Amino acid sequence: MSASSLPMNQMPPLERSPYQRLSLRMLDITGDGGVLKDVLQEGAGDLVTPDASVLVKYSGYLEHMDKPFDSNCFRKTPRLMKLGEDITLWGMELGLLSMRRGELARFLFRPAYAYGTLGCPPLIPPNSTVLFEIELLDFLDSAESDKFCALSAEQQDQFPLQKVLKVAATEREFGNYLFRQNRFYDAKVRYKQALLLLHRRSAPQAEQHLVEAAKLLVLLNLSFTYLKLERPTMALRYGEQALIIDQKNAKALFRCGQACLLMTEYQKARDFLVRAQMEQPFNHDINKELKKLASYYKDYMDKEKEMCHRMFAPGDKDSTAGENGSTHTVVV
């Protein structure tokens, strides 16, 4: 029997290709050798759910090539991708379903789980086994949230409070992701959906603090989002609602101060920012905003004084006689 016809694990090491040698120490997660996995860094928590949206960094390599043929690692913030819709490689989808948050793994995808018998010219030759390094930054189970939000208020009331809190947290997390992408309008929609779920739900007195804590996080995010949308009146409204829940919350006081500063309501801005500073005396952002307020207020007062001076200070007058002997006064 020739060396080439032996099973791979019986082939002499020098006869094996780099990917063949690598595959010997990898886990077969499909049972047919189609998707092999090697964990480089352990993750934590639950496995990715089948309908999740995932946030991943990845790079794909062909054998005997050092540079990736595909990668999103150059992006500052990777795009959120939904399983079953945005991921085209079957092997990658199956690989992700085996991962946990924070996990970094290396995968080998055989042609049937990658680009098939045709490949993807000109980059991927026919019948190529490809290697992908994938880091799972986070995932959000959007299917559960979407289904729940589609129910009527009466149907939602049939579920336990923990379910509502979980769905609201998912909506807030989606909003956070969109916010980081500078998609502030879309983030606002997600935050408002979370707030609506929490407002709808009545809870026993013993559990009301859980609802209020969830509301507080959403209200703070809404206030910040409206600041980014340059709508300070709405930012102030949501900041003040947060203060009803926690009157000493430094973030809420800071957001309200920022909103009032944008609205040129300097006294209110100072009141909020001083209260925020009392809660967090060494907070750099709060102290910086107070300095900005002092500068804006000084400029404002200087302009007010100049305006008053122009209105009430006597000007030079040039009097000339008109044809009828009357005096015309020209103010210079």
PDB file of N, CA, C and O in Angstrom, residues 7-74:
ATOM      1  N   PRO A   7      -4.873   6.015   5.368  1.00  0.00           N
ATOM      2  CA  PRO A   7      -5.642   7.012   6.100  1.00  0.00           C
ATOM      3  C   PRO A   7      -4.701   8.104   6.607  1.00  0.00           C
ATOM      4  O   PRO A   7      -3.519   7.832   6.888  1.00  0.00           O
ATOM      5  N   MET A   8      -5.237   9.312   6.754  1.00  0.00           N
ATOM      6  CA  MET A   8      -4.371  10.439   7.056  1.00  0.00           C
ATOM      7  C   MET A   8      -3.609  10.252   8.368  1.00  0.00           C
ATOM      8  O   MET A   8      -2.441  10.624   8.491  1.00  0.00           O
ATOM      9  N   ASN A   9      -4.284   9.655   9.388  1.00  0.00           N
ATOM     10  CA  ASN A   9      -3.601   9.495  10.668  1.00  0.00           C
ATOM     11  C   ASN A   9      -2.516   8.426  10.621  1.00  0.00           C
ATOM     12  O   ASN A   9      -1.767   8.249  11.574  1.00  0.00           O
ATOM     13  N   GLN A  10      -2.443   7.690   9.495  1.00  0.00           N
ATOM     14  CA  GLN A  10      -1.382   6.698   9.333  1.00  0.00           C
ATOM     15  C   GLN A  10      -0.324   7.154   8.336  1.00  0.00           C
ATOM     16  O   GLN A  10       0.671   6.455   8.107  1.00  0.00           O
ATOM     17  N   MET A  11      -0.521   8.300   7.733  1.00  0.00           N
ATOM     18  CA  MET A  11       0.441   8.815   6.763  1.00  0.00           C
ATOM     19  C   MET A  11       1.687   9.308   7.482  1.00  0.00           C
ATOM     20  O   MET A  11       1.609   9.852   8.585  1.00  0.00           O
ATOM     21  N   PRO A  12       2.855   9.134   6.878  1.00  0.00           N
ATOM     22  CA  PRO A  12       4.063   9.718   7.459  1.00  0.00           C
ATOM     23  C   PRO A  12       3.911  11.229   7.581  1.00  0.00           C
ATOM     24  O   PRO A  12       3.334  11.879   6.692  1.00  0.00           O
ATOM     25  N   PRO A  13       4.389  11.834   8.677  1.00  0.00           N
ATOM     26  CA  PRO A  13       4.215  13.288   8.887  1.00  0.00           C
ATOM     27  C   PRO A  13       4.662  14.150   7.720  1.00  0.00           C
ATOM     28  O   PRO A  13       4.022  15.146   7.401  1.00  0.00           O
ATOM     29  N   LEU A  14       5.747  13.752   7.052  1.00  0.00           N
ATOM     30  CA  LEU A  14       6.250  14.578   5.957  1.00  0.00           C
ATOM     31  C   LEU A  14       5.345  14.542   4.737  1.00  0.00           C
ATOM     32  O   LEU A  14       5.443  15.397   3.853  1.00  0.00           O
ATOM     33  N   GLU A  15       4.471  13.545   4.661  1.00  0.00           N
ATOM     34  CA  GLU A  15       3.552  13.425   3.528  1.00  0.00           C
ATOM     35  C   GLU A  15       2.303  14.298   3.708  1.00  0.00           C
ATOM     36  O   GLU A  15       1.545  14.503   2.758  1.00  0.00           O
ATOM     37  N   ARG A  16       2.097  14.787   4.914  1.00  0.00           N
ATOM     38  CA  ARG A  16       0.861  15.529   5.202  1.00  0.00           C
ATOM     39  C   ARG A  16       1.040  17.012   4.887  1.00  0.00           C
ATOM     40  O   ARG A  16       2.097  17.600   5.103  1.00  0.00           O
ATOM     41  N   SER A  17      -0.049  17.630   4.429  1.00  0.00           N
ATOM     42  CA  SER A  17      -0.042  19.077   4.194  1.00  0.00           C
ATOM     43  C   SER A  17      -0.228  19.795   5.529  1.00  0.00           C
ATOM     44  O   SER A  17      -0.617  19.182   6.530  1.00  0.00           O
ATOM     45  N   PRO A  18       0.038  21.103   5.579  1.00  0.00           N
ATOM     46  CA  PRO A  18      -0.158  21.843   6.834  1.00  0.00           C
ATOM     47  C   PRO A  18      -1.562  21.682   7.404  1.00  0.00           C
ATOM     48  O   PRO A  18      -1.718  21.514   8.616  1.00  0.00           O
ATOM     49  N   TYR A  19      -2.596  21.779   6.565  1.00  0.00           N
ATOM     50  CA  TYR A  19      -3.959  21.642   7.076  1.00  0.00           C
ATOM     51  C   TYR A  19      -4.243  20.220   7.544  1.00  0.00           C
ATOM     52  O   TYR A  19      -4.986  20.000   8.502  1.00  0.00           O
ATOM     53  N   GLN A  20      -3.630  19.220   6.887  1.00  0.00           N
ATOM     54  CA  GLN A  20      -3.810  17.840   7.329  1.00  0.00           C
ATOM     55  C   GLN A  20      -3.172  17.632   8.699  1.00  0.00           C
ATOM     56  O   GLN A  20      -3.754  16.967   9.566  1.00  0.00           O
ATOM     57  N   ARG A  21      -2.001  18.190   8.908  1.00  0.00           N
ATOM     58  CA  ARG A  21      -1.351  18.066  10.223  1.00  0.00           C
ATOM     59  C   ARG A  21      -2.156  18.787  11.286  1.00  0.00           C
ATOM     60  O   ARG A  21      -2.315  18.287  12.398  1.00  0.00           O
ATOM     61  N   LEU A  22      -2.667  19.960  10.937  1.00  0.00           N
ATOM     62  CA  LEU A  22      -3.474  20.721  11.889  1.00  0.00           C
ATOM     63  C   LEU A  22      -4.746  19.968  12.256  1.00  0.00           C
ATOM     64  O   LEU A  22      -5.173  19.952  13.422  1.00  0.00           O
ATOM     65  N   SER A  23      -5.386  19.331  11.277  1.00  0.00           N
ATOM     66  CA  SER A  23      -6.670  18.669  11.515  1.00  0.00           C
ATOM     67  C   SER A  23      -6.580  17.530  12.518  1.00  0.00           C
ATOM     68  O   SER A  23      -7.569  17.174  13.161  1.00  0.00           O
ATOM     69  N   LEU A  24      -5.380  16.947  12.689  1.00  0.00           N
ATOM     70  CA  LEU A  24      -5.216  15.807  13.595  1.00  0.00           C
ATOM     71  C   LEU A  24      -5.459  16.176  15.053  1.00  0.00           C
ATOM     72  O   LEU A  24      -5.788  15.318  15.862  1.00  0.00           O
ATOM     73  N   ARG A  25      -5.280  17.462  15.391  1.00  0.00           N
ATOM     74  CA  ARG A  25      -5.489  17.867  16.787  1.00  0.00           C
ATOM     75  C   ARG A  25      -6.756  18.715  16.960  1.00  0.00           C
ATOM     76  O   ARG A  25      -6.915  19.416  17.961  1.00  0.00           O
ATOM     77  N   MET A  26      -7.649  18.638  15.966  1.00  0.00           N
ATOM     78  CA  MET A  26      -8.878  19.424  16.028  1.00  0.00           C
ATOM     79  C   MET A  26     -10.088  18.538  16.315  1.00  0.00           C
ATOM     80  O   MET A  26     -10.060  17.328  16.063  1.00  0.00           O
ATOM     81  N   LEU A  27     -11.115  19.169  16.848  1.00  0.00           N
ATOM     82  CA  LEU A  27     -12.344  18.466  17.196  1.00  0.00           C
ATOM     83  C   LEU A  27     -13.297  18.463  16.009  1.00  0.00           C
ATOM     84  O   LEU A  27     -13.538  19.497  15.378  1.00  0.00           O
ATOM     85  N   ASP A  28     -13.849  17.310  15.707  1.00  0.00           N
ATOM     86  CA  ASP A  28     -14.817  17.162  14.614  1.00  0.00           C
ATOM     87  C   ASP A  28     -16.205  17.500  15.164  1.00  0.00           C
ATOM     88  O   ASP A  28     -16.782  16.743  15.934  1.00  0.00           O
ATOM     89  N   ILE A  29     -16.760  18.664  14.783  1.00  0.00           N
ATOM     90  CA  ILE A  29     -18.043  19.075  15.365  1.00  0.00           C
ATOM     91  C   ILE A  29     -19.244  18.704  14.496  1.00  0.00           C
ATOM     92  O   ILE A  29     -20.386  18.883  14.915  1.00  0.00           O
ATOM     93  N   THR A  30     -18.999  18.196  13.304  1.00  0.00           N
ATOM     94  CA  THR A  30     -20.115  17.772  12.444  1.00  0.00           C
ATOM     95  C   THR A  30     -20.211  16.252  12.334  1.00  0.00           C
ATOM     96  O   THR A  30     -21.214  15.741  11.832  1.00  0.00           O
ATOM     97  N   GLY A  31     -19.194  15.531  12.796  1.00  0.00           N
ATOM     98  CA  GLY A  31     -19.229  14.076  12.758  1.00  0.00           C
ATOM     99  C   GLY A  31     -18.763  13.462  11.454  1.00  0.00           C
ATOM    100  O   GLY A  31     -18.565  12.247  11.376  1.00  0.00           O
ATOM    101  N   ASP A  32     -18.591  14.282  10.426  1.00  0.00           N
ATOM    102  CA  ASP A  32     -18.138  13.755   9.130  1.00  0.00           C
ATOM    103  C   ASP A  32     -16.825  14.379   8.687  1.00  0.00           C
ATOM    104  O   ASP A  32     -16.398  14.216   7.546  1.00  0.00           O
ATOM    105  N   GLY A  33     -16.178  15.108   9.608  1.00  0.00           N
ATOM    106  CA  GLY A  33     -14.918  15.754   9.274  1.00  0.00           C
ATOM    107  C   GLY A  33     -15.070  17.019   8.460  1.00  0.00           C
ATOM    108  O   GLY A  33     -14.083  17.609   8.030  1.00  0.00           O
ATOM    109  N   GLY A  34     -16.308  17.452   8.263  1.00  0.00           N
ATOM    110  CA  GLY A  34     -16.548  18.630   7.432  1.00  0.00           C
ATOM    111  C   GLY A  34     -16.197  19.937   8.098  1.00  0.00           C
ATOM    112  O   GLY A  34     -15.774  20.894   7.433  1.00  0.00           O
ATOM    113  N   VAL A  35     -16.374  20.015   9.421  1.00  0.00           N
ATOM    114  CA  VAL A  35     -16.025  21.216  10.186  1.00  0.00           C
ATOM    115  C   VAL A  35     -15.209  20.771  11.392  1.00  0.00           C
ATOM    116  O   VAL A  35     -15.716  20.046  12.262  1.00  0.00           O
ATOM    117  N   LEU A  36     -13.960  21.188  11.440  1.00  0.00           N
ATOM    118  CA  LEU A  36     -13.058  20.842  12.534  1.00  0.00           C
ATOM    119  C   LEU A  36     -12.742  22.099  13.333  1.00  0.00           C
ATOM    120  O   LEU A  36     -12.636  23.196  12.760  1.00  0.00           O
ATOM    121  N   LYS A  37     -12.559  21.928  14.643  1.00  0.00           N
ATOM    122  CA  LYS A  37     -12.424  23.098  15.519  1.00  0.00           C
ATOM    123  C   LYS A  37     -11.272  22.924  16.500  1.00  0.00           C
ATOM    124  O   LYS A  37     -11.059  21.844  17.052  1.00  0.00           O
ATOM    125  N   ASP A  38     -10.572  24.040  16.728  1.00  0.00           N
ATOM    126  CA  ASP A  38      -9.507  24.095  17.736  1.00  0.00           C
ATOM    127  C   ASP A  38      -9.703  25.378  18.536  1.00  0.00           C
ATOM    128  O   ASP A  38      -9.631  26.480  17.979  1.00  0.00           O
ATOM    129  N   VAL A  39      -9.984  25.243  19.820  1.00  0.00           N
ATOM    130  CA  VAL A  39     -10.236  26.408  20.674  1.00  0.00           C
ATOM    131  C   VAL A  39      -8.909  27.031  21.092  1.00  0.00           C
ATOM    132  O   VAL A  39      -8.056  26.370  21.694  1.00  0.00           O
ATOM    133  N   LEU A  40      -8.732  28.312  20.783  1.00  0.00           N
ATOM    134  CA  LEU A  40      -7.519  29.048  21.143  1.00  0.00           C
ATOM    135  C   LEU A  40      -7.693  29.810  22.449  1.00  0.00           C
ATOM    136  O   LEU A  40      -6.726  30.037  23.176  1.00  0.00           O
ATOM    137  N   GLN A  41      -8.927  30.230  22.717  1.00  0.00           N
ATOM    138  CA  GLN A  41      -9.243  30.954  23.956  1.00  0.00           C
ATOM    139  C   GLN A  41     -10.655  30.597  24.367  1.00  0.00           C
ATOM    140  O   GLN A  41     -11.582  30.756  23.579  1.00  0.00           O
ATOM    141  N   GLU A  42     -10.812  30.111  25.575  1.00  0.00           N
ATOM    142  CA  GLU A  42     -12.124  29.686  26.046  1.00  0.00           C
ATOM    143  C   GLU A  42     -13.061  30.880  26.206  1.00  0.00           C
ATOM    144  O   GLU A  42     -12.647  31.971  26.603  1.00  0.00           O
ATOM    145  N   GLY A  43     -14.341  30.664  25.918  1.00  0.00           N
ATOM    146  CA  GLY A  43     -15.363  31.673  26.166  1.00  0.00           C
ATOM    147  C   GLY A  43     -16.114  31.367  27.449  1.00  0.00           C
ATOM    148  O   GLY A  43     -15.709  30.512  28.240  1.00  0.00           O
ATOM    149  N   ALA A  44     -17.216  32.066  27.669  1.00  0.00           N
ATOM    150  CA  ALA A  44     -18.011  31.871  28.888  1.00  0.00           C
ATOM    151  C   ALA A  44     -19.485  32.071  28.570  1.00  0.00           C
ATOM    152  O   ALA A  44     -19.851  32.725  27.594  1.00  0.00           O
ATOM    153  N   GLY A  45     -20.329  31.468  29.409  1.00  0.00           N
ATOM    154  CA  GLY A  45     -21.770  31.646  29.253  1.00  0.00           C
ATOM    155  C   GLY A  45     -22.386  30.626  28.327  1.00  0.00           C
ATOM    156  O   GLY A  45     -21.828  29.548  28.087  1.00  0.00           O
ATOM    157  N   ASP A  46     -23.552  30.992  27.783  1.00  0.00           N
ATOM    158  CA  ASP A  46     -24.319  30.079  26.938  1.00  0.00           C
ATOM    159  C   ASP A  46     -23.726  29.988  25.537  1.00  0.00           C
ATOM    160  O   ASP A  46     -23.029  30.892  25.067  1.00  0.00           O
ATOM    161  N   LEU A  47     -24.069  28.875  24.866  1.00  0.00           N
ATOM    162  CA  LEU A  47     -23.729  28.734  23.455  1.00  0.00           C
ATOM    163  C   LEU A  47     -24.588  29.668  22.611  1.00  0.00           C
ATOM    164  O   LEU A  47     -25.690  30.069  23.018  1.00  0.00           O
ATOM    165  N   VAL A  48     -24.094  30.033  21.447  1.00  0.00           N
ATOM    166  CA  VAL A  48     -24.864  30.856  20.504  1.00  0.00           C
ATOM    167  C   VAL A  48     -26.158  30.127  20.140  1.00  0.00           C
ATOM    168  O   VAL A  48     -26.151  28.916  19.877  1.00  0.00           O
ATOM    169  N   THR A  49     -27.254  30.857  20.151  1.00  0.00           N
ATOM    170  CA  THR A  49     -28.554  30.273  19.815  1.00  0.00           C
ATOM    171  C   THR A  49     -28.791  30.330  18.301  1.00  0.00           C
ATOM    172  O   THR A  49     -28.252  31.204  17.620  1.00  0.00           O
ATOM    173  N   PRO A  50     -29.603  29.420  17.765  1.00  0.00           N
ATOM    174  CA  PRO A  50     -29.747  29.300  16.299  1.00  0.00           C
ATOM    175  C   PRO A  50     -30.227  30.559  15.582  1.00  0.00           C
ATOM    176  O   PRO A  50     -29.852  30.776  14.431  1.00  0.00           O
ATOM    177  N   ASP A  51     -31.032  31.396  16.228  1.00  0.00           N
ATOM    178  CA  ASP A  51     -31.561  32.585  15.557  1.00  0.00           C
ATOM    179  C   ASP A  51     -30.867  33.869  16.004  1.00  0.00           C
ATOM    180  O   ASP A  51     -31.400  34.967  15.828  1.00  0.00           O
ATOM    181  N   ALA A  52     -29.693  33.743  16.572  1.00  0.00           N
ATOM    182  CA  ALA A  52     -29.021  34.900  17.156  1.00  0.00           C
ATOM    183  C   ALA A  52     -28.433  35.824  16.089  1.00  0.00           C
ATOM    184  O   ALA A  52     -28.221  35.433  14.937  1.00  0.00           O
ATOM    185  N   SER A  53     -28.165  37.043  16.504  1.00  0.00           N
ATOM    186  CA  SER A  53     -27.339  37.967  15.734  1.00  0.00           C
ATOM    187  C   SER A  53     -25.987  38.021  16.428  1.00  0.00           C
ATOM    188  O   SER A  53     -25.918  38.192  17.647  1.00  0.00           O
ATOM    189  N   VAL A  54     -24.912  37.845  15.671  1.00  0.00           N
ATOM    190  CA  VAL A  54     -23.583  37.703  16.262  1.00  0.00           C
ATOM    191  C   VAL A  54     -22.683  38.865  15.884  1.00  0.00           C
ATOM    192  O   VAL A  54     -22.805  39.462  14.816  1.00  0.00           O
ATOM    193  N   LEU A  55     -21.783  39.166  16.804  1.00  0.00           N
ATOM    194  CA  LEU A  55     -20.759  40.178  16.587  1.00  0.00           C
ATOM    195  C   LEU A  55     -19.425  39.442  16.614  1.00  0.00           C
ATOM    196  O   LEU A  55     -19.005  38.953  17.669  1.00  0.00           O
ATOM    197  N   VAL A  56     -18.789  39.318  15.470  1.00  0.00           N
ATOM    198  CA  VAL A  56     -17.578  38.499  15.374  1.00  0.00           C
ATOM    199  C   VAL A  56     -16.478  39.229  14.619  1.00  0.00           C
ATOM    200  O   VAL A  56     -16.727  40.110  13.797  1.00  0.00           O
ATOM    201  N   LYS A  57     -15.246  38.835  14.933  1.00  0.00           N
ATOM    202  CA  LYS A  57     -14.095  39.181  14.109  1.00  0.00           C
ATOM    203  C   LYS A  57     -13.610  37.889  13.468  1.00  0.00           C
ATOM    204  O   LYS A  57     -13.543  36.848  14.136  1.00  0.00           O
ATOM    205  N   TYR A  58     -13.298  37.937  12.184  1.00  0.00           N
ATOM    206  CA  TYR A  58     -12.880  36.711  11.509  1.00  0.00           C
ATOM    207  C   TYR A  58     -11.847  37.020  10.428  1.00  0.00           C
ATOM    208  O   TYR A  58     -11.778  38.128   9.892  1.00  0.00           O
ATOM    209  N   SER A  59     -11.060  35.992  10.125  1.00  0.00           N
ATOM    210  CA  SER A  59     -10.132  36.037   8.993  1.00  0.00           C
ATOM    211  C   SER A  59     -10.111  34.659   8.357  1.00  0.00           C
ATOM    212  O   SER A  59     -10.033  33.643   9.063  1.00  0.00           O
ATOM    213  N   GLY A  60     -10.204  34.601   7.014  1.00  0.00           N
ATOM    214  CA  GLY A  60     -10.201  33.343   6.289  1.00  0.00           C
ATOM    215  C   GLY A  60      -8.913  33.170   5.497  1.00  0.00           C
ATOM    216  O   GLY A  60      -8.425  34.119   4.862  1.00  0.00           O
ATOM    217  N   TYR A  61      -8.357  31.943   5.528  1.00  0.00           N
ATOM    218  CA  TYR A  61      -7.074  31.680   4.881  1.00  0.00           C
ATOM    219  C   TYR A  61      -7.169  30.455   3.970  1.00  0.00           C
ATOM    220  O   TYR A  61      -7.866  29.485   4.279  1.00  0.00           O
ATOM    221  N   LEU A  62      -6.435  30.507   2.874  1.00  0.00           N
ATOM    222  CA  LEU A  62      -6.202  29.341   2.038  1.00  0.00           C
ATOM    223  C   LEU A  62      -4.889  28.684   2.466  1.00  0.00           C
ATOM    224  O   LEU A  62      -3.995  29.354   2.989  1.00  0.00           O
ATOM    225  N   GLU A  63      -4.788  27.387   2.234  1.00  0.00           N
ATOM    226  CA  GLU A  63      -3.563  26.683   2.588  1.00  0.00           C
ATOM    227  C   GLU A  63      -2.394  27.259   1.792  1.00  0.00           C
ATOM    228  O   GLU A  63      -2.537  27.628   0.618  1.00  0.00           O
ATOM    229  N   HIS A  64      -1.237  27.331   2.471  1.00  0.00           N
ATOM    230  CA  HIS A  64       0.010  27.840   1.883  1.00  0.00           C
ATOM    231  C   HIS A  64      -0.047  29.347   1.603  1.00  0.00           C
ATOM    232  O   HIS A  64       0.789  29.865   0.849  1.00  0.00           O
ATOM    233  N   MET A  65      -1.010  30.047   2.222  1.00  0.00           N
ATOM    234  CA  MET A  65      -1.066  31.507   2.063  1.00  0.00           C
ATOM    235  C   MET A  65      -1.075  32.161   3.438  1.00  0.00           C
ATOM    236  O   MET A  65      -1.811  31.738   4.330  1.00  0.00           O
ATOM    237  N   ASP A  66      -0.223  33.191   3.613  1.00  0.00           N
ATOM    238  CA  ASP A  66      -0.111  33.854   4.910  1.00  0.00           C
ATOM    239  C   ASP A  66      -1.153  34.961   5.084  1.00  0.00           C
ATOM    240  O   ASP A  66      -1.588  35.235   6.190  1.00  0.00           O
ATOM    241  N   LYS A  67      -1.522  35.618   4.004  1.00  0.00           N
ATOM    242  CA  LYS A  67      -2.475  36.720   4.099  1.00  0.00           C
ATOM    243  C   LYS A  67      -3.896  36.204   3.920  1.00  0.00           C
ATOM    244  O   LYS A  67      -4.142  35.322   3.084  1.00  0.00           O
ATOM    245  N   PRO A  68      -4.844  36.731   4.695  1.00  0.00           N
ATOM    246  CA  PRO A  68      -6.231  36.261   4.571  1.00  0.00           C
ATOM    247  C   PRO A  68      -6.849  36.683   3.244  1.00  0.00           C
ATOM    248  O   PRO A  68      -6.565  37.769   2.728  1.00  0.00           O
ATOM    249  N   PHE A  69      -7.697  35.843   2.706  1.00  0.00           N
ATOM    250  CA  PHE A  69      -8.448  36.218   1.507  1.00  0.00           C
ATOM    251  C   PHE A  69      -9.712  36.979   1.877  1.00  0.00           C
ATOM    252  O   PHE A  69     -10.339  37.627   1.041  1.00  0.00           O
ATOM    253  N   ASP A  70     -10.101  36.887   3.154  1.00  0.00           N
ATOM    254  CA  ASP A  70     -11.286  37.610   3.629  1.00  0.00           C
ATOM    255  C   ASP A  70     -11.098  37.883   5.110  1.00  0.00           C
ATOM    256  O   ASP A  70     -10.650  37.007   5.865  1.00  0.00           O
ATOM    257  N   SER A  71     -11.409  39.108   5.538  1.00  0.00           N
ATOM    258  CA  SER A  71     -11.274  39.469   6.954  1.00  0.00           C
ATOM    259  C   SER A  71     -12.097  40.722   7.238  1.00  0.00           C
ATOM    260  O   SER A  71     -12.267  41.571   6.368  1.00  0.00           O
ATOM    261  N   ASN A  72     -12.606  40.804   8.450  1.00  0.00           N
ATOM    262  CA  ASN A  72     -13.282  42.037   8.887  1.00  0.00           C
ATOM    263  C   ASN A  72     -12.537  42.662  10.058  1.00  0.00           C
ATOM    264  O   ASN A  72     -13.072  43.548  10.727  1.00  0.00           O
ATOM    265  N   CYS A  73     -11.320  42.194  10.326  1.00  0.00           N
ATOM    266  CA  CYS A  73     -10.572  42.675  11.490  1.00  0.00           C
ATOM    267  C   CYS A  73     -10.106  44.123  11.337  1.00  0.00           C
ATOM    268  O   CYS A  73      -9.703  44.751  12.307  1.00  0.00           O
ATOM    269  N   PHE A  74     -10.150  44.640  10.109  1.00  0.00           N
ATOM    270  CA  PHE A  74      -9.758  46.037   9.897  1.00  0.00           C
ATOM    271  C   PHE A  74     -10.847  47.004  10.335  1.00  0.00           C
ATOM    272  O   PHE A  74     -10.612  48.201  10.492  1.00  0.00           O
TER     273      PHE A  74
END
